[in-house]
PDB file of C-alpha atoms and ligand atoms in Angstrom:
ATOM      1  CA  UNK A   1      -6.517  24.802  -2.843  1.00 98.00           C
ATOM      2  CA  UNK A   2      -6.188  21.320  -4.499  1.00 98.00           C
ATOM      3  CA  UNK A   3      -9.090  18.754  -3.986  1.00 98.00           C
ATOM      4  CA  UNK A   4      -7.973  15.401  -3.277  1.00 98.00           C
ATOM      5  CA  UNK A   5     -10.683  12.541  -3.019  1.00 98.00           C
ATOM      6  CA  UNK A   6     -11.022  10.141   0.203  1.00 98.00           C
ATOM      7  CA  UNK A   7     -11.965   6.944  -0.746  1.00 98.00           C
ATOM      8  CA  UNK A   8     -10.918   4.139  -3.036  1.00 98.00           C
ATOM      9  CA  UNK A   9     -14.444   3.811  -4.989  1.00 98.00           C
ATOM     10  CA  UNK A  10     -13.907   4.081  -8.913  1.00 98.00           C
ATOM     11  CA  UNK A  11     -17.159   4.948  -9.824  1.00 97.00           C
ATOM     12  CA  UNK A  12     -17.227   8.177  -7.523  1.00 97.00           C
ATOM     13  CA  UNK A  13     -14.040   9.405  -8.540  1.00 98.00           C
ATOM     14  CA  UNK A  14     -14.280   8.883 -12.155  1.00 97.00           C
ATOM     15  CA  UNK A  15     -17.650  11.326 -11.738  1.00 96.00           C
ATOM     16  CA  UNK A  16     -16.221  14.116  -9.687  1.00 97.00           C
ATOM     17  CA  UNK A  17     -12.990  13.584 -11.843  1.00 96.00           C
ATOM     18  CA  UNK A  18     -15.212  14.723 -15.662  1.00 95.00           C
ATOM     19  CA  UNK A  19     -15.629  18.164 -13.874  1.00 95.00           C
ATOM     20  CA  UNK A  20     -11.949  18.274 -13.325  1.00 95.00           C
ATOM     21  CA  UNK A  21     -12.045  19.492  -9.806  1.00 96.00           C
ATOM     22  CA  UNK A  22      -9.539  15.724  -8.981  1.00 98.00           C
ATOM     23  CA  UNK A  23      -6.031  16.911  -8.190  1.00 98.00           C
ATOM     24  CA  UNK A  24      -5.174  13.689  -6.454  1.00 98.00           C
ATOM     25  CA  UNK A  25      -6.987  10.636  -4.365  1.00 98.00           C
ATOM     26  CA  UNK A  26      -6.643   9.414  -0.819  1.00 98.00           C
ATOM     27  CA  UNK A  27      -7.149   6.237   0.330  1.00 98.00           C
ATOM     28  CA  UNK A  28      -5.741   3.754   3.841  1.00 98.00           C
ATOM     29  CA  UNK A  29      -6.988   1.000   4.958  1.00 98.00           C
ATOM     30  CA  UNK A  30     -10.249   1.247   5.903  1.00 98.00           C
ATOM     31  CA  UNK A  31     -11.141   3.051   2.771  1.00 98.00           C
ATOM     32  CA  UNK A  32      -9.290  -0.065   0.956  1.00 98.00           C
ATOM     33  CA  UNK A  33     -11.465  -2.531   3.120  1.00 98.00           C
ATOM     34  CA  UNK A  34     -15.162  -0.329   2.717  1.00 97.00           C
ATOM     35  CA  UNK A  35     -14.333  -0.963  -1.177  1.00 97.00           C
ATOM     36  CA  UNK A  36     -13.937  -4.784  -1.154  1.00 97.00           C
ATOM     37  CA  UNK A  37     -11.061  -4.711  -3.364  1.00 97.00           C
ATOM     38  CA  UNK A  38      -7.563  -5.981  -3.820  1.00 97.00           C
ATOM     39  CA  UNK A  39      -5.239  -3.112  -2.687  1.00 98.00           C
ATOM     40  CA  UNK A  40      -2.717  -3.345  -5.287  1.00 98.00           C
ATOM     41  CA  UNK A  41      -5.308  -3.534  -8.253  1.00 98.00           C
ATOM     42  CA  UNK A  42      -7.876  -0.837  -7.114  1.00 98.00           C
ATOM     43  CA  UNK A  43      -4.978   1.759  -6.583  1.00 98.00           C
ATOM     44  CA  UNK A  44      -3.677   0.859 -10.065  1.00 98.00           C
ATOM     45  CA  UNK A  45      -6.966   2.060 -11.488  1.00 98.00           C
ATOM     46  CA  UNK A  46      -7.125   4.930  -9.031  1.00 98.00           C
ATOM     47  CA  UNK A  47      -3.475   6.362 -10.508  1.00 98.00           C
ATOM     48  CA  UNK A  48      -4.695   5.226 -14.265  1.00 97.00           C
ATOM     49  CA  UNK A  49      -8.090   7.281 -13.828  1.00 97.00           C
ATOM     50  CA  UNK A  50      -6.440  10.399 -11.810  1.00 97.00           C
ATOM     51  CA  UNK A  51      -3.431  12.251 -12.768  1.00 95.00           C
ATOM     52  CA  UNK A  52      -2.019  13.603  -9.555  1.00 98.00           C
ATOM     53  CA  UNK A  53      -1.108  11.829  -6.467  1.00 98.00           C
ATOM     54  CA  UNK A  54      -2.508   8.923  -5.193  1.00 98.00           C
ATOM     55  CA  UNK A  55      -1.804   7.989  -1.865  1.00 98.00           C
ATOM     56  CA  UNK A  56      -1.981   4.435  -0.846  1.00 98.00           C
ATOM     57  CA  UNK A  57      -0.921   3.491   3.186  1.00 98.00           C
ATOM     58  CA  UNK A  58       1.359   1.006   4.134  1.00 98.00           C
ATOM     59  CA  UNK A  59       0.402  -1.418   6.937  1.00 98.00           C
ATOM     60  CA  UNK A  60       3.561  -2.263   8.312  1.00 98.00           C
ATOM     61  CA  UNK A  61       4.903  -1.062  11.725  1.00 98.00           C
ATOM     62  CA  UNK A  62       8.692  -0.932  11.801  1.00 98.00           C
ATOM     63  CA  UNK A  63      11.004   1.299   9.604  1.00 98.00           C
ATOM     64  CA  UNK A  64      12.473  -1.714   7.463  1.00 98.00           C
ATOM     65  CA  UNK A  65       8.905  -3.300   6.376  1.00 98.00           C
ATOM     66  CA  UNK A  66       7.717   0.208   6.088  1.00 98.00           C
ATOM     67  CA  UNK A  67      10.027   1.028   3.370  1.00 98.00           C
ATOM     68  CA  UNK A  68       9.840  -2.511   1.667  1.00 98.00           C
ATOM     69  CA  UNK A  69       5.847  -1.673   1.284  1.00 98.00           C
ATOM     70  CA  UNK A  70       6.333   1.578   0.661  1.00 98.00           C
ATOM     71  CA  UNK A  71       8.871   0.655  -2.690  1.00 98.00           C
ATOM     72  CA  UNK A  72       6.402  -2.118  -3.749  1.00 98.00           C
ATOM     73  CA  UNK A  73       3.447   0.242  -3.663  1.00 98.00           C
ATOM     74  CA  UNK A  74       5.488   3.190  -5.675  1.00 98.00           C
ATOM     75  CA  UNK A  75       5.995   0.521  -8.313  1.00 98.00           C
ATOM     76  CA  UNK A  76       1.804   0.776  -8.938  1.00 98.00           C
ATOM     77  CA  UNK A  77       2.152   4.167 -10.773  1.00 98.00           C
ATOM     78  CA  UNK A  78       4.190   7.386 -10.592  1.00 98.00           C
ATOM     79  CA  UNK A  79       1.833   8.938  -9.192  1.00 98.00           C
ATOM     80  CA  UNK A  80       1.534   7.036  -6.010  1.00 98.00           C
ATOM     81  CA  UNK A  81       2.689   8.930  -2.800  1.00 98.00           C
ATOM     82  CA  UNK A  82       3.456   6.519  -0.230  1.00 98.00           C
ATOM     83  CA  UNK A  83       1.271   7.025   3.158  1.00 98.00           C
ATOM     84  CA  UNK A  84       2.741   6.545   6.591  1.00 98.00           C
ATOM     85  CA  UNK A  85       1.913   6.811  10.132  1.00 98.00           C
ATOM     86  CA  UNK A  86       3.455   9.651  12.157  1.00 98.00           C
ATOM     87  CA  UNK A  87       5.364   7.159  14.341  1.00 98.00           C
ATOM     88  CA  UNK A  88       9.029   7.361  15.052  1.00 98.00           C
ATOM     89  CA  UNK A  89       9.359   4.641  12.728  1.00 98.00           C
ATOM     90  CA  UNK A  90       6.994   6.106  10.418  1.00 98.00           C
ATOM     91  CA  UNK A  91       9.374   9.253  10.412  1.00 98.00           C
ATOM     92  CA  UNK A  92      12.298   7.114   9.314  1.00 98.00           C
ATOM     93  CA  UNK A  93      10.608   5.326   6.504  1.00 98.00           C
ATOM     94  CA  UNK A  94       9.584   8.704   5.374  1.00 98.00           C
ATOM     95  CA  UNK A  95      13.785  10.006   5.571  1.00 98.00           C
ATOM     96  CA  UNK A  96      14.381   6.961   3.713  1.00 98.00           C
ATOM     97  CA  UNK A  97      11.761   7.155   1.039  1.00 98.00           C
ATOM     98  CA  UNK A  98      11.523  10.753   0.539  1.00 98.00           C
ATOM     99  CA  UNK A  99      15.448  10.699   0.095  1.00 98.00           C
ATOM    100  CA  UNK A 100      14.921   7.827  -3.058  1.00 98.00           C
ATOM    101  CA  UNK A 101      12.324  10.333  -4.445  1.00 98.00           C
ATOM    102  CA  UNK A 102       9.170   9.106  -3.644  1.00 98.00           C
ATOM    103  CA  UNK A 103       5.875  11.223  -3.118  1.00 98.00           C
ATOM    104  CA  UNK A 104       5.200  11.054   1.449  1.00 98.00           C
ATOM    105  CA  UNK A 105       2.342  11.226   2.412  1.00 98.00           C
ATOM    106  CA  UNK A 106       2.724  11.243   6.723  1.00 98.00           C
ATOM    107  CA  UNK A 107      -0.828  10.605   8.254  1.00 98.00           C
ATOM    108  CA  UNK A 108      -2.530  10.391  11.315  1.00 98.00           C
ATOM    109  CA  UNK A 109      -1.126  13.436  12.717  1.00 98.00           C
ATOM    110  CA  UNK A 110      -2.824  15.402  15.824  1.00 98.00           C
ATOM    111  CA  UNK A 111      -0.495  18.007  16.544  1.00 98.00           C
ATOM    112  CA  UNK A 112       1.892  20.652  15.898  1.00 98.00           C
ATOM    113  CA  UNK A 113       5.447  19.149  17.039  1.00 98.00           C
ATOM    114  CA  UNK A 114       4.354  15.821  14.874  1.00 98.00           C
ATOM    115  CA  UNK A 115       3.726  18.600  11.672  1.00 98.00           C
ATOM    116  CA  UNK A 116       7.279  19.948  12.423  1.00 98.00           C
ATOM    117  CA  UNK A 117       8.963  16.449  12.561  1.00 98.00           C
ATOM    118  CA  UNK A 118       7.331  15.080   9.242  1.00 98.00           C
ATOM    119  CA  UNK A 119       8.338  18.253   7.537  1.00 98.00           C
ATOM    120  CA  UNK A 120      12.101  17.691   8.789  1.00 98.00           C
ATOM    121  CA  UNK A 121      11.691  14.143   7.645  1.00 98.00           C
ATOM    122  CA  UNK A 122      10.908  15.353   4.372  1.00 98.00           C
ATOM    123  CA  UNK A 123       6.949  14.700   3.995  1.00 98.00           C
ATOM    124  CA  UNK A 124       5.925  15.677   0.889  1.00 98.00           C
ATOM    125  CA  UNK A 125       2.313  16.114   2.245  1.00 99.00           C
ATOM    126  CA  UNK A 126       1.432  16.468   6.117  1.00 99.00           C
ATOM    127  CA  UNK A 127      -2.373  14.563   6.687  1.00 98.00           C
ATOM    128  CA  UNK A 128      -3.317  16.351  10.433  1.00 98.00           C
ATOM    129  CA  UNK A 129      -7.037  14.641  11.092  1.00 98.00           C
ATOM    130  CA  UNK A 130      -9.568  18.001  11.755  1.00 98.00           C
ATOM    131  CA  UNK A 131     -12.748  15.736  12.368  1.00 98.00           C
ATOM    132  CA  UNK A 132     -10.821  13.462  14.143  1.00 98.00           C
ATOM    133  CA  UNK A 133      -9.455  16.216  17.197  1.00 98.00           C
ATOM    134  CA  UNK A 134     -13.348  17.346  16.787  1.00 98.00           C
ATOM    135  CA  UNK A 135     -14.651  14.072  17.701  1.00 97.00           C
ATOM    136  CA  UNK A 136     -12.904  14.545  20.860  1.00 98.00           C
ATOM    137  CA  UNK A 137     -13.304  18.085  21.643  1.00 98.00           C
ATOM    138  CA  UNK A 138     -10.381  19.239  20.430  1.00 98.00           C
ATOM    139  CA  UNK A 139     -10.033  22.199  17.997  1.00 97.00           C
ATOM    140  CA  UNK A 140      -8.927  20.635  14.241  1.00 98.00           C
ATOM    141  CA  UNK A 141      -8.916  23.505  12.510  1.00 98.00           C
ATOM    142  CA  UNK A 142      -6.666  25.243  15.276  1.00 98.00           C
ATOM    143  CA  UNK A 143      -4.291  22.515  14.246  1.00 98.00           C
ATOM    144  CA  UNK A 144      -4.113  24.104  10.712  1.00 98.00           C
ATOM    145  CA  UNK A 145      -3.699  27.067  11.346  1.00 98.00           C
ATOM    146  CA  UNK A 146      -0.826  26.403  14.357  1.00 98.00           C
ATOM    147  CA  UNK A 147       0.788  24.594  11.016  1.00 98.00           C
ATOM    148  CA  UNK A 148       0.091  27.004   8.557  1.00 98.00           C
ATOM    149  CA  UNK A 149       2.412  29.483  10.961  1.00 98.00           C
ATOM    150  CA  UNK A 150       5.198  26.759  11.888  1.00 98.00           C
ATOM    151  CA  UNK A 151       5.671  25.713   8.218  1.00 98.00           C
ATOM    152  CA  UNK A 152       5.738  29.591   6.949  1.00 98.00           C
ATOM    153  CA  UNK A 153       8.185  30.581  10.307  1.00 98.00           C
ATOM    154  CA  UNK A 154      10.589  28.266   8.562  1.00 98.00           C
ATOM    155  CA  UNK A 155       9.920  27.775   4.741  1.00 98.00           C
ATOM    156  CA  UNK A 156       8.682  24.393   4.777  1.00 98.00           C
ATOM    157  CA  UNK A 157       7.445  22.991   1.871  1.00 98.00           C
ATOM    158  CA  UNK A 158       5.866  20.240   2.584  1.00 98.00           C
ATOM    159  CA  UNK A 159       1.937  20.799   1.713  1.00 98.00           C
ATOM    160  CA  UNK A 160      -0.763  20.826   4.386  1.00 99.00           C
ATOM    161  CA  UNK A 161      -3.175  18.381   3.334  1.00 98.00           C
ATOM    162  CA  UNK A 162      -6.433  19.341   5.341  1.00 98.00           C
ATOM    163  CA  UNK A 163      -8.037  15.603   6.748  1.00 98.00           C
ATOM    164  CA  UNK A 164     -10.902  13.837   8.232  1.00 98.00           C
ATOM    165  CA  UNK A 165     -13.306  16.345   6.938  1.00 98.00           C
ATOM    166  CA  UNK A 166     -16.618  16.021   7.513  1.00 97.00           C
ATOM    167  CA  UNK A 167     -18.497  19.198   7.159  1.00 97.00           C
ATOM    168  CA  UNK A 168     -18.198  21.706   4.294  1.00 98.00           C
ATOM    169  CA  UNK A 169     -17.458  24.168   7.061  1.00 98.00           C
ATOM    170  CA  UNK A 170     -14.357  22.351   7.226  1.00 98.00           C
ATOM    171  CA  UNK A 171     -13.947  22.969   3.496  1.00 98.00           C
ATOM    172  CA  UNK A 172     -13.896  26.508   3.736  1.00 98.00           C
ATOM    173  CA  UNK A 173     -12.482  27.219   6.942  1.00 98.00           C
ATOM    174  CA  UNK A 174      -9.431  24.963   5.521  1.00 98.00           C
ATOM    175  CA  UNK A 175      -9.220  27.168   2.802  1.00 98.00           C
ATOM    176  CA  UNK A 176      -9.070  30.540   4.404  1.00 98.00           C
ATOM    177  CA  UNK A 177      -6.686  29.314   6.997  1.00 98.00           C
ATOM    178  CA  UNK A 178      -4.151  28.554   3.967  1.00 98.00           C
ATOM    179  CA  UNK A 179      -4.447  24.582   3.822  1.00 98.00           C
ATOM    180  CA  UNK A 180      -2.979  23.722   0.245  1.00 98.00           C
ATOM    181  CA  UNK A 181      -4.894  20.262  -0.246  1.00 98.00           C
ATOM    182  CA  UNK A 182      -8.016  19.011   1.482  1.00 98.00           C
ATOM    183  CA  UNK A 183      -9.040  15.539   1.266  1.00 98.00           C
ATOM    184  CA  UNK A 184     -12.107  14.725   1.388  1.00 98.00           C
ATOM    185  CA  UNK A 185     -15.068  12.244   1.296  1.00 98.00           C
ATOM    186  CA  UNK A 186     -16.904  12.553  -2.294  1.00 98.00           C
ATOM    187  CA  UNK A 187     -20.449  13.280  -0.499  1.00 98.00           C
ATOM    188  CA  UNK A 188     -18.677  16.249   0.996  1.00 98.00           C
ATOM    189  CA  UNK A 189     -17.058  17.472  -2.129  1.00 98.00           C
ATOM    190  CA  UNK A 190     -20.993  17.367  -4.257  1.00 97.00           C
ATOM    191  CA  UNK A 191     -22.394  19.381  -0.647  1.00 98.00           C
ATOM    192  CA  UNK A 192     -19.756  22.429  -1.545  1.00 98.00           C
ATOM    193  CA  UNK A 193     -21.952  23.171  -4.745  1.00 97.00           C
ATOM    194  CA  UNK A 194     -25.669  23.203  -2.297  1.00 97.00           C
ATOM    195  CA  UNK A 195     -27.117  26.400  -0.784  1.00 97.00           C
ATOM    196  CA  UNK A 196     -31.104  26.757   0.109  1.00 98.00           C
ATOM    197  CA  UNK A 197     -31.072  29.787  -1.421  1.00 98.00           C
ATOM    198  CA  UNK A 198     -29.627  28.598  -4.853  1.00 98.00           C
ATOM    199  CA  UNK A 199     -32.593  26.275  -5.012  1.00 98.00           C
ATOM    200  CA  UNK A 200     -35.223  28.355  -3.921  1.00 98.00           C
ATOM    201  CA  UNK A 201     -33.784  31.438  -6.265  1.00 98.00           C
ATOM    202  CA  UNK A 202     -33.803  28.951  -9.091  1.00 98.00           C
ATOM    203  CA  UNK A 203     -37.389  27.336  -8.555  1.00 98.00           C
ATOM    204  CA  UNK A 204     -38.590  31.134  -8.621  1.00 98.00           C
ATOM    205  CA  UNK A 205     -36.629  31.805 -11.999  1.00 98.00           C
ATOM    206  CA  UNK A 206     -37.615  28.649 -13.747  1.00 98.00           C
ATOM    207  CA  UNK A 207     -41.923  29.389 -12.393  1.00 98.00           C
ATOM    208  CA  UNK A 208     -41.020  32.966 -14.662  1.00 98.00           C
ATOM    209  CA  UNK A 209     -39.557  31.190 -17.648  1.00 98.00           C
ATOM    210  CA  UNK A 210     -42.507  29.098 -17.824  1.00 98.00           C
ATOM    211  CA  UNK A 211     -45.220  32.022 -17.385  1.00 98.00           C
ATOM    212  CA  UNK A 212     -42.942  34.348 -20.252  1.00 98.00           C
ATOM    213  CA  UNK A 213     -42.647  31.310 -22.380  1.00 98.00           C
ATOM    214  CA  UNK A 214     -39.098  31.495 -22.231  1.00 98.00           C
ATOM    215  CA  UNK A 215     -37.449  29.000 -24.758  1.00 96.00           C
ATOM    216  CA  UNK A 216     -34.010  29.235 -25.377  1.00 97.00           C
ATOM    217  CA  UNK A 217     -33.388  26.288 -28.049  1.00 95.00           C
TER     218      UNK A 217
HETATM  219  O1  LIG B   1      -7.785   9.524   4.779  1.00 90.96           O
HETATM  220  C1  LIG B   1      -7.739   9.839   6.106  1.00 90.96           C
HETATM  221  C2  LIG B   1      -8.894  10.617   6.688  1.00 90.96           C
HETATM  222  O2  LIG B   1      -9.387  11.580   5.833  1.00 90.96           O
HETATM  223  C3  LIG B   1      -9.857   9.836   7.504  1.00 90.96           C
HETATM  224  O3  LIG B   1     -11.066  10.501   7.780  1.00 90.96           O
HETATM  225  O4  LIG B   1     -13.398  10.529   8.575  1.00 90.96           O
HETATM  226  O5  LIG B   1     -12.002   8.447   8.891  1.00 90.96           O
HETATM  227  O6  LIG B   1     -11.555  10.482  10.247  1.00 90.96           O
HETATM  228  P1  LIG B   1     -12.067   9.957   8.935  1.00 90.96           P
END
């Protein structure tokens, strides 16, 4: 499963990014706005620090503008993938864009049929939101796995790219379902390596080292 990152803040990518667990970033509009930078410039030194993809969302809402943002915002890096809404329009932009050779990423999707018409469109990446259905007592990780099946029916390659997760639950349950990419927030990603019994198991082995006199250099 790749890791992506979801956020646009340098300083907690370029951490998680020296254990090189970073196969790509996230980021949209909100994420742009929580980081108080210039769009353009902070996804320039998103795709300098990371080497896979780096999405980056247009805000346009009609095909035409879509696809003029979407070409001005592949001409960051090559390793931008250009994010777009799963709206009819959104679908288009991605025919056109995906057809030039650009990296798609289609977001905000909620269901199955949407999955299946990004896919056709030629997504390179399909974002459906699991946190997002949970909020409102829907069943996002159903959504995954109904995808997982639809995409493998047909040979589909566009990647599954596991979104608005908030639990490390989601992390794993993701994984076993077959996501290929999760994105997630960096707090999440530093949770995956916590477990009660890791700490207490090491507080008992460290209170031994100390009574042997254990030195190792
Ligand atoms: O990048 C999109 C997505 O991961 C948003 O997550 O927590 O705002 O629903 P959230």
């Amino acid at each position: 499963m790749k890791f992506f990152v979801d956020t646009a803040e340098i300083d907690a990518i370029a951490e998680l990014n020296e254990l090189g667990i970073v196969d790509g970033v996230t980021t949209n509009p909100s994420l742009i706005k929580k980081s108080g930078r210039d769009i353009l410039e902070v996804t320039r030194e998103i795709a300098d620090l990371v080497d896979g993809p780096v999405s980056a969302e247009v805000v346009a809402t009609e095909a035409d503008a879509m696809i003029a943002e979407g070409r001005k915002l592949a001409t960051i890096a090559e390793n931008i993938a250009i994010k777009l809404p799963l709206t009819w329009d959104g679908l288009k932009a991605c025919k056109t864009l995906s057809s030039e050779g650009h990296m798609i990423n289609v977001t905000l999707c909620f269901s199955a049929n949407q999955a299946l018409l990004a896919a056709k469109a030629g997504a390179t990446f399909i974002s459906p939101f699991i946190g997002r259905l949970d909020d409102i007592n829907l069943d996002g990780m159903q959504l995954i796995a109904d995808i997982r099946q639809i995409y493998d029916n047909y040979g589909f390659e566009t990647e599954i790219l596991a979104a608005s997760i908030r639990t490390v639950n989601h992390v794993s349950e993701a994984a076993r379902i077959g996501a290929d990419v999760m994105t997630a927030p960096p707090e999440v990603i530093r949770k995956l390596a916590q477990h009660p019994l890791t700490d207490k198991g090491l507080d008992q082995f460290l209170k031994d080292a100390e009574a042997a006199g254990i030195r190792i250099v």
